[in-house]
Amino acid sequence: MLAMAAACTFQYGLPYLIPAFRAEGLTLAQAGLLAAAPTAGLLFTLIAWGAAADRWGERRVLAIGLGAAGAILLAGITAGGLRALAACFFLAGAAGAATHASSGRLILGWFAARERGLAMGLRQTAQPLGVALAALVLPSLGRREAFAFLGAFCLVAAVLVIAFVRDPAAPVAPDALPPGTPYRTPVLWRIHAASALLIVPQFTVATFALVFLVDAHGWDPAAAGRLLAAGQIIGALGRLAVGWWSDRTGSRMRPMRQVALGTAVVLAVLAAGAGTGLAIPALLLAGVLAVSPNGLAFTAVAEYAGRSWAGRALGIQNTAQNIVATATPPAMAALIATTGYGPGFAAAIAFPLVAAAVMPTRTESAPERAPSARANSPGRR
């Protein structure tokens, strides 16, 4: 959780530096581009880091990735100009991608099936907790101080990974892998697609919540950051709740579908009331619902892929999500700059509706039958 939080604080918390970027003369579109740079870096290394975790184990990959990200961020303290800043965030994102597949693979190895929903929910709380920390800290810092904080956080997390993380079992040798892949059926592809679609409302709200409160409702940036930090903490609790819910029901996809439909409803309320007081609670609720089902998708992917393929499958899962995450901030920034916040939020409504239609709810038992999962299923702790 700490490793994920350290990475997510800079990978997904940069929207809280948008006021600082704009104070340096950048436009909203340019600041949105910087906010998307770490997720762009993720795209180039997620699958490779996942394959490395499948081959060499999680602990080593986590420590190397976090250490490299921290060093890059500290080196970026002296960076100046849009291109240098974007390059620094891009490279740090590429290094920090190691946390995503590796930490999910650890959950699959250490927890039994009836515990994984809650355990993966705990792991996934690292993202809203990291973003909450960014909301509390970054608005009050200058850009250079923010680089120092983010880099130091990653380095401390890397040291703690070395000290405390243990791989659940020896990595599976390549020649011991079962024949074929879990991608022979459309199940994993549908889970990837649904998860990617749900990224659009999540990143639309997360990226523009602060500037929406400041620009449209006249909030002070620090006060808005504190409110949104509270929302992120509630979102973290929401991930735990839906993870526990999925363990109790024995289903990952059905709870995920219901949360997706709820997200669409709340976005409609937010879009309709963007200029009224109703927008504030709707914004918070949309942020909570949008992040809540993320852990369910990761659990379903890891279970269906099995231990021998989990690193790569989670890498593909993260790649699909981050392709959409990279495109969402600049695309929504351009739309909002042209049409306003209400139409921008309204444009996000279609994505959770399509995601709900794509989810493979009729194949919930597939992970138990998949050869890779059966051949490599972990025992009790």
Short mmCIF file of C-alpha atoms in Angstrom, two decimals:
data_model
loop_
_atom_site.label_atom_id
_atom_site.label_comp_id
_atom_site.label_asym_id
_atom_site.label_seq_id
_atom_site.Cartn_x
_atom_site.Cartn_y
_atom_site.Cartn_z
CA MET A 1 0.00 0.00 0.00
CA LEU A 2 2.80 2.41 0.89
CA ALA A 3 4.68 1.61 -2.32
CA MET A 4 1.54 2.22 -4.38
CA ALA A 5 0.73 5.42 -2.48
CA ALA A 6 4.21 6.84 -3.11
CA ALA A 7 3.87 6.21 -6.84
CA CYS A 8 0.26 7.38 -7.08
CA THR A 9 0.98 10.64 -5.26
CA PHE A 10 2.99 11.90 -8.22
CA GLN A 11 1.38 9.83 -10.96
CA TYR A 12 -2.17 10.97 -10.22
CA GLY A 13 -1.74 13.92 -7.83
CA LEU A 14 -0.24 16.43 -10.25
CA PRO A 15 -3.59 18.13 -10.94
CA TYR A 16 -3.12 19.74 -7.53
CA LEU A 17 -0.06 21.51 -8.94
CA ILE A 18 -2.07 23.03 -11.79
CA PRO A 19 -2.46 26.39 -9.97
CA ALA A 20 1.34 26.50 -9.48
CA PHE A 21 1.91 25.65 -13.15
CA ARG A 22 -0.53 28.36 -14.22
CA ALA A 23 1.19 30.85 -11.90
CA GLU A 24 4.37 30.19 -13.90
CA GLY A 25 2.56 31.22 -17.07
CA LEU A 26 1.33 27.88 -18.42
CA THR A 27 -2.14 27.60 -19.93
CA LEU A 28 -4.75 25.17 -18.62
CA ALA A 29 -4.11 22.91 -21.62
CA GLN A 30 -0.34 22.93 -20.97
CA ALA A 31 -0.87 22.22 -17.28
CA GLY A 32 -3.21 19.36 -18.23
CA LEU A 33 -0.47 17.98 -20.46
CA LEU A 34 1.97 17.95 -17.52
CA ALA A 35 -0.65 16.24 -15.33
CA ALA A 36 -0.93 13.50 -17.96
CA ALA A 37 2.84 13.04 -18.46
CA PRO A 38 3.39 10.41 -15.71
CA THR A 39 0.56 8.25 -17.01
CA ALA A 40 2.04 8.55 -20.50
CA GLY A 41 5.30 7.20 -19.10
CA LEU A 42 3.44 4.27 -17.55
CA LEU A 43 2.29 3.13 -20.97
CA PHE A 44 5.77 2.27 -22.18
CA THR A 45 6.84 0.08 -19.27
CA LEU A 46 3.82 -1.49 -17.54
CA ILE A 47 3.85 -4.77 -19.44
CA ALA A 48 7.65 -5.02 -19.23
CA TRP A 49 7.57 -4.48 -15.45
CA GLY A 50 4.80 -7.09 -15.18
CA ALA A 51 6.88 -9.61 -17.15
CA ALA A 52 9.85 -8.82 -14.89
CA ALA A 53 7.71 -9.53 -11.81
CA ASP A 54 6.53 -12.83 -13.32
CA ARG A 55 10.15 -13.83 -13.88
CA TRP A 56 12.12 -12.36 -10.96
CA GLY A 57 9.57 -11.65 -8.25
CA GLU A 58 7.80 -8.63 -6.86
CA ARG A 59 10.15 -7.30 -4.18
CA ARG A 60 13.07 -6.60 -6.50
CA VAL A 61 10.89 -4.96 -9.14
CA LEU A 62 9.11 -2.74 -6.61
CA ALA A 63 12.35 -1.50 -5.06
CA ILE A 64 14.09 -0.78 -8.37
CA GLY A 65 11.11 1.04 -9.87
CA LEU A 66 10.40 3.22 -6.85
CA GLY A 67 14.07 4.05 -6.34
CA ALA A 68 14.47 5.13 -9.95
CA ALA A 69 11.30 7.25 -9.84
CA GLY A 70 12.47 8.99 -6.67
CA ALA A 71 15.89 9.77 -8.14
CA ILE A 72 14.34 11.19 -11.32
CA LEU A 73 11.95 13.43 -9.39
CA LEU A 74 14.76 14.78 -7.21
CA ALA A 75 16.84 15.45 -10.31
CA GLY A 76 13.86 17.34 -11.74
CA ILE A 77 14.03 20.01 -9.04
CA THR A 78 16.23 22.08 -11.35
CA ALA A 79 14.14 21.41 -14.48
CA GLY A 80 12.74 24.43 -16.24
CA GLY A 81 10.36 24.85 -19.16
CA LEU A 82 7.44 22.78 -20.36
CA ARG A 83 9.49 20.17 -22.23
CA ALA A 84 11.92 19.51 -19.37
CA LEU A 85 9.10 19.19 -16.85
CA ALA A 86 7.11 16.88 -19.12
CA ALA A 87 10.20 14.71 -19.72
CA CYS A 88 10.88 14.43 -15.98
CA PHE A 89 7.31 13.42 -15.17
CA PHE A 90 7.25 11.01 -18.12
CA LEU A 91 10.42 9.20 -17.02
CA ALA A 92 9.34 9.08 -13.37
CA GLY A 93 6.02 7.60 -14.45
CA ALA A 94 7.80 4.97 -16.53
CA ALA A 95 9.90 3.94 -13.53
CA GLY A 96 7.04 4.07 -11.02
CA ALA A 97 4.96 1.76 -13.22
CA ALA A 98 6.76 -1.09 -11.46
CA THR A 99 4.44 -0.74 -8.48
CA HIS A 100 1.23 -1.54 -10.35
CA ALA A 101 1.69 -5.07 -11.64
CA SER A 102 4.04 -6.12 -8.83
CA SER A 103 1.81 -5.11 -5.95
CA GLY A 104 -1.24 -6.73 -7.53
CA ARG A 105 0.71 -9.94 -8.06
CA LEU A 106 1.64 -9.94 -4.37
CA ILE A 107 -2.05 -9.88 -3.44
CA LEU A 108 -2.76 -12.88 -5.67
CA GLY A 109 0.06 -14.84 -4.07
CA TRP A 110 -0.56 -14.06 -0.40
CA PHE A 111 -4.37 -14.16 -0.12
CA ALA A 112 -7.01 -16.82 -0.70
CA ALA A 113 -9.86 -16.20 -3.15
CA ARG A 114 -12.40 -15.27 -0.46
CA GLU A 115 -10.01 -12.61 0.87
CA ARG A 116 -8.68 -11.08 -2.33
CA GLY A 117 -11.48 -8.60 -2.97
CA LEU A 118 -10.86 -6.87 0.34
CA ALA A 119 -7.08 -7.29 0.09
CA MET A 120 -6.99 -5.82 -3.42
CA GLY A 121 -9.34 -3.09 -2.21
CA LEU A 122 -6.79 -2.26 0.49
CA ARG A 123 -4.04 -2.17 -2.11
CA GLN A 124 -6.18 -0.01 -4.40
CA THR A 125 -6.86 2.49 -1.58
CA ALA A 126 -3.28 3.57 -2.17
CA GLN A 127 -4.39 5.58 -5.19
CA PRO A 128 -7.02 7.77 -3.48
CA LEU A 129 -4.81 8.00 -0.38
CA GLY A 130 -1.89 9.12 -2.53
CA VAL A 131 -4.11 11.63 -4.30
CA ALA A 132 -5.47 12.79 -0.93
CA LEU A 133 -1.93 13.38 0.28
CA ALA A 134 -1.22 15.34 -2.90
CA ALA A 135 -4.38 17.40 -2.32
CA LEU A 136 -3.25 18.24 1.22
CA VAL A 137 0.39 18.99 0.47
CA LEU A 138 0.93 20.10 -3.12
CA PRO A 139 -1.33 23.21 -3.33
CA SER A 140 0.71 24.89 -0.58
CA LEU A 141 4.10 24.08 -2.15
CA GLY A 142 6.02 25.65 -4.98
CA ARG A 143 6.96 23.46 -7.90
CA ARG A 144 10.52 22.75 -6.72
CA GLU A 145 9.44 21.94 -3.18
CA ALA A 146 6.81 19.61 -4.63
CA PHE A 147 9.49 17.76 -6.63
CA ALA A 148 11.55 17.32 -3.47
CA PHE A 149 8.60 15.98 -1.50
CA LEU A 150 7.49 13.54 -4.20
CA GLY A 151 11.01 12.25 -4.86
CA ALA A 152 11.78 11.73 -1.17
CA PHE A 153 8.49 9.88 -0.65
CA CYS A 154 9.36 7.40 -3.42
CA LEU A 155 12.87 6.80 -2.06
CA VAL A 156 11.61 6.19 1.49
CA ALA A 157 9.01 3.76 0.13
CA ALA A 158 11.72 1.91 -1.84
CA VAL A 159 13.79 1.44 1.32
CA LEU A 160 10.77 0.14 3.22
CA VAL A 161 9.97 -2.30 0.40
CA ILE A 162 13.47 -3.76 0.71
CA ALA A 163 13.06 -4.04 4.47
CA PHE A 164 9.57 -5.53 4.71
CA VAL A 165 8.20 -6.95 1.43
CA ARG A 166 8.66 -10.66 0.78
CA ASP A 167 7.72 -12.55 -2.36
CA PRO A 168 5.03 -15.17 -1.64
CA ALA A 169 6.80 -17.90 -3.60
CA ALA A 170 9.62 -18.40 -6.07
CA PRO A 171 8.72 -16.94 -9.49
CA VAL A 172 7.47 -19.45 -12.04
CA ALA A 173 10.18 -20.36 -14.55
CA PRO A 174 9.29 -19.59 -18.17
CA ASP A 175 9.51 -23.27 -19.20
CA ALA A 176 7.11 -24.22 -16.39
CA LEU A 177 4.28 -22.05 -17.64
CA PRO A 178 1.12 -23.89 -18.75
CA PRO A 179 0.48 -23.97 -22.50
CA GLY A 180 -1.58 -21.22 -24.05
CA THR A 181 -2.58 -17.93 -22.56
CA PRO A 182 -5.65 -16.65 -20.68
CA TYR A 183 -6.23 -14.31 -23.63
CA ARG A 184 -7.61 -17.10 -25.81
CA THR A 185 -11.11 -16.12 -24.68
CA PRO A 186 -12.61 -12.58 -24.66
CA VAL A 187 -13.10 -12.44 -20.87
CA LEU A 188 -9.91 -10.57 -19.99
CA TRP A 189 -10.29 -8.26 -22.99
CA ARG A 190 -13.79 -7.30 -21.82
CA ILE A 191 -12.58 -6.61 -18.28
CA HIS A 192 -9.75 -4.47 -19.68
CA ALA A 193 -12.19 -2.57 -21.89
CA ALA A 194 -14.69 -1.91 -19.09
CA SER A 195 -11.94 -0.73 -16.75
CA ALA A 196 -10.52 1.61 -19.37
CA LEU A 197 -13.94 3.14 -20.00
CA LEU A 198 -14.39 3.79 -16.27
CA ILE A 199 -11.13 5.76 -16.24
CA VAL A 200 -12.77 8.62 -18.16
CA PRO A 201 -15.17 9.75 -15.38
CA GLN A 202 -12.52 9.03 -12.74
CA PHE A 203 -9.89 11.25 -14.36
CA THR A 204 -12.35 13.88 -15.49
CA VAL A 205 -13.43 14.47 -11.90
CA ALA A 206 -9.96 14.02 -10.37
CA THR A 207 -8.20 16.33 -12.83
CA PHE A 208 -10.66 19.21 -12.86
CA ALA A 209 -12.27 19.10 -9.40
CA LEU A 210 -9.81 21.60 -7.92
CA VAL A 211 -9.92 24.09 -10.77
CA PHE A 212 -13.71 23.66 -10.99
CA LEU A 213 -14.09 24.70 -7.35
CA VAL A 214 -11.64 27.59 -7.83
CA ASP A 215 -12.88 28.89 -11.19
CA ALA A 216 -16.61 28.16 -11.06
CA HIS A 217 -17.29 28.51 -7.33
CA GLY A 218 -14.60 30.90 -6.12
CA TRP A 219 -12.91 28.56 -3.63
CA ASP A 220 -9.41 29.14 -2.27
CA PRO A 221 -7.06 26.44 -3.72
CA ALA A 222 -5.89 25.25 -0.28
CA ALA A 223 -9.46 24.98 1.05
CA ALA A 224 -10.54 23.15 -2.10
CA GLY A 225 -7.58 20.79 -1.69
CA ARG A 226 -8.63 19.93 1.86
CA LEU A 227 -12.19 19.19 0.77
CA LEU A 228 -11.02 16.99 -2.10
CA ALA A 229 -8.56 15.20 0.18
CA ALA A 230 -11.49 14.24 2.40
CA GLY A 231 -13.29 12.99 -0.70
CA GLN A 232 -10.28 10.85 -1.65
CA ILE A 233 -10.23 9.28 1.81
CA ILE A 234 -13.92 8.44 1.47
CA GLY A 235 -13.11 7.00 -1.95
CA ALA A 236 -10.48 4.79 -0.37
CA LEU A 237 -13.08 3.50 2.07
CA GLY A 238 -15.39 2.93 -0.90
CA ARG A 239 -12.81 0.63 -2.48
CA LEU A 240 -12.63 -1.38 0.71
CA ALA A 241 -16.42 -1.59 0.86
CA VAL A 242 -16.85 -2.86 -2.70
CA GLY A 243 -13.96 -5.31 -2.23
CA TRP A 244 -15.63 -6.73 0.88
CA TRP A 245 -18.95 -6.77 -1.00
CA SER A 246 -17.42 -8.79 -3.85
CA ASP A 247 -15.91 -11.33 -1.41
CA ARG A 248 -19.29 -11.83 0.25
CA THR A 249 -21.20 -12.22 -3.04
CA GLY A 250 -18.53 -14.25 -4.83
CA SER A 251 -18.70 -11.84 -7.77
CA ARG A 252 -16.35 -9.13 -9.02
CA MET A 253 -18.24 -7.96 -12.08
CA ARG A 254 -21.78 -7.56 -10.72
CA PRO A 255 -20.80 -5.05 -7.99
CA MET A 256 -18.58 -3.30 -10.52
CA ARG A 257 -21.51 -2.92 -12.92
CA GLN A 258 -23.80 -1.46 -10.25
CA VAL A 259 -21.18 1.11 -9.21
CA ALA A 260 -20.65 2.07 -12.86
CA LEU A 261 -24.37 2.76 -13.29
CA GLY A 262 -24.40 4.81 -10.08
CA THR A 263 -21.46 6.86 -11.39
CA ALA A 264 -23.38 7.72 -14.55
CA VAL A 265 -26.37 8.94 -12.50
CA VAL A 266 -24.23 11.17 -10.26
CA LEU A 267 -22.36 12.62 -13.24
CA ALA A 268 -25.70 13.60 -14.75
CA VAL A 269 -26.60 15.43 -11.54
CA LEU A 270 -23.20 17.15 -11.50
CA ALA A 271 -23.48 18.24 -15.11
CA ALA A 272 -27.00 19.56 -14.67
CA GLY A 273 -26.16 21.48 -11.50
CA ALA A 274 -22.61 22.59 -12.29
CA GLY A 275 -23.39 26.23 -11.53
CA THR A 276 -25.40 25.59 -8.36
CA GLY A 277 -24.67 24.53 -4.79
CA LEU A 278 -25.74 20.99 -5.73
CA ALA A 279 -22.47 20.67 -7.64
CA ILE A 280 -20.32 20.38 -4.50
CA PRO A 281 -21.87 17.20 -3.01
CA ALA A 282 -22.34 15.77 -6.50
CA LEU A 283 -18.66 16.38 -7.27
CA LEU A 284 -17.57 14.61 -4.09
CA LEU A 285 -19.91 11.66 -4.64
CA ALA A 286 -18.83 11.33 -8.27
CA GLY A 287 -15.20 11.22 -7.14
CA VAL A 288 -15.97 8.51 -4.57
CA LEU A 289 -17.99 6.30 -6.93
CA ALA A 290 -15.58 6.72 -9.85
CA VAL A 291 -12.63 5.26 -7.92
CA SER A 292 -14.53 2.58 -5.97
CA PRO A 293 -14.67 -0.33 -8.47
CA ASN A 294 -11.05 -0.16 -9.61
CA GLY A 295 -9.88 -2.91 -7.26
CA LEU A 296 -12.58 -5.30 -8.45
CA ALA A 297 -11.24 -5.23 -11.99
CA PHE A 298 -7.68 -5.85 -10.83
CA THR A 299 -8.80 -8.76 -8.67
CA ALA A 300 -10.76 -10.29 -11.53
CA VAL A 301 -7.83 -9.93 -13.95
CA ALA A 302 -5.33 -11.48 -11.52
CA GLU A 303 -7.65 -14.37 -10.66
CA TYR A 304 -8.52 -15.19 -14.24
CA ALA A 305 -4.93 -14.91 -15.47
CA GLY A 306 -3.44 -16.99 -12.63
CA ARG A 307 -0.09 -16.56 -10.95
CA SER A 308 2.04 -17.39 -14.00
CA TRP A 309 0.38 -14.68 -16.11
CA ALA A 310 -0.71 -12.20 -13.43
CA GLY A 311 2.15 -9.75 -13.86
CA ARG A 312 1.69 -9.43 -17.60
CA ALA A 313 -2.10 -9.40 -17.41
CA LEU A 314 -2.04 -6.66 -14.78
CA GLY A 315 0.48 -4.81 -16.92
CA ILE A 316 -1.92 -4.97 -19.86
CA GLN A 317 -4.77 -3.91 -17.55
CA ASN A 318 -2.82 -0.88 -16.38
CA THR A 319 -1.69 -0.05 -19.91
CA ALA A 320 -5.27 0.04 -21.18
CA GLN A 321 -6.33 2.21 -18.26
CA ASN A 322 -3.43 4.59 -18.62
CA ILE A 323 -3.87 5.04 -22.36
CA VAL A 324 -7.28 6.47 -21.50
CA ALA A 325 -5.91 8.30 -18.45
CA THR A 326 -3.27 10.00 -20.59
CA ALA A 327 -5.79 11.16 -23.17
CA THR A 328 -8.51 12.28 -20.75
CA PRO A 329 -6.98 15.42 -19.11
CA PRO A 330 -5.94 17.24 -22.31
CA ALA A 331 -9.10 16.19 -24.17
CA MET A 332 -11.39 17.27 -21.34
CA ALA A 333 -9.37 20.46 -20.82
CA ALA A 334 -9.98 21.42 -24.45
CA LEU A 335 -13.69 20.58 -24.15
CA ILE A 336 -14.16 22.47 -20.88
CA ALA A 337 -12.26 25.49 -22.18
CA THR A 338 -14.65 25.59 -25.15
CA THR A 339 -18.01 24.62 -23.64
CA GLY A 340 -17.70 25.00 -19.85
CA TYR A 341 -17.66 22.56 -16.95
CA GLY A 342 -21.28 21.37 -17.22
CA PRO A 343 -20.96 20.01 -20.78
CA GLY A 344 -17.53 18.62 -19.91
CA PHE A 345 -18.93 16.55 -17.06
CA ALA A 346 -21.91 15.55 -19.21
CA ALA A 347 -19.57 14.17 -21.88
CA ALA A 348 -18.24 11.65 -19.35
CA ILE A 349 -21.65 10.08 -18.66
CA ALA A 350 -21.61 7.71 -21.65
CA PHE A 351 -18.44 5.93 -20.59
CA PRO A 352 -19.67 4.19 -17.41
CA LEU A 353 -22.86 3.23 -19.24
CA VAL A 354 -20.89 1.48 -22.00
CA ALA A 355 -18.60 -0.08 -19.39
CA ALA A 356 -21.60 -1.60 -17.62
CA ALA A 357 -22.70 -3.18 -20.90
CA VAL A 358 -19.24 -4.61 -21.65
CA MET A 359 -18.57 -6.31 -18.29
CA PRO A 360 -18.54 -10.16 -18.53
CA THR A 361 -20.88 -10.88 -15.63
CA ARG A 362 -21.85 -14.30 -17.04
CA THR A 363 -18.30 -15.66 -16.76
CA GLU A 364 -17.75 -15.06 -13.03
CA SER A 365 -16.71 -18.67 -12.45
CA ALA A 366 -14.12 -18.59 -15.25
CA PRO A 367 -11.13 -17.88 -12.98
CA GLU A 368 -11.67 -21.15 -11.12
CA ARG A 369 -11.62 -23.10 -14.40
CA ALA A 370 -8.79 -21.29 -16.15
CA PRO A 371 -5.78 -23.60 -16.59
CA SER A 372 -3.24 -20.98 -15.55
CA ALA A 373 -5.17 -20.18 -12.38
CA ARG A 374 -5.69 -23.86 -11.49
CA ALA A 375 -2.05 -24.79 -12.11
CA ASN A 376 -0.66 -21.95 -10.03
CA SER A 377 -3.34 -21.19 -7.43
CA PRO A 378 -1.76 -20.10 -4.12
CA GLY A 379 -2.47 -21.88 -0.88
CA ARG A 380 -3.48 -20.39 2.42
CA ARG A 381 -1.07 -18.06 4.15
#
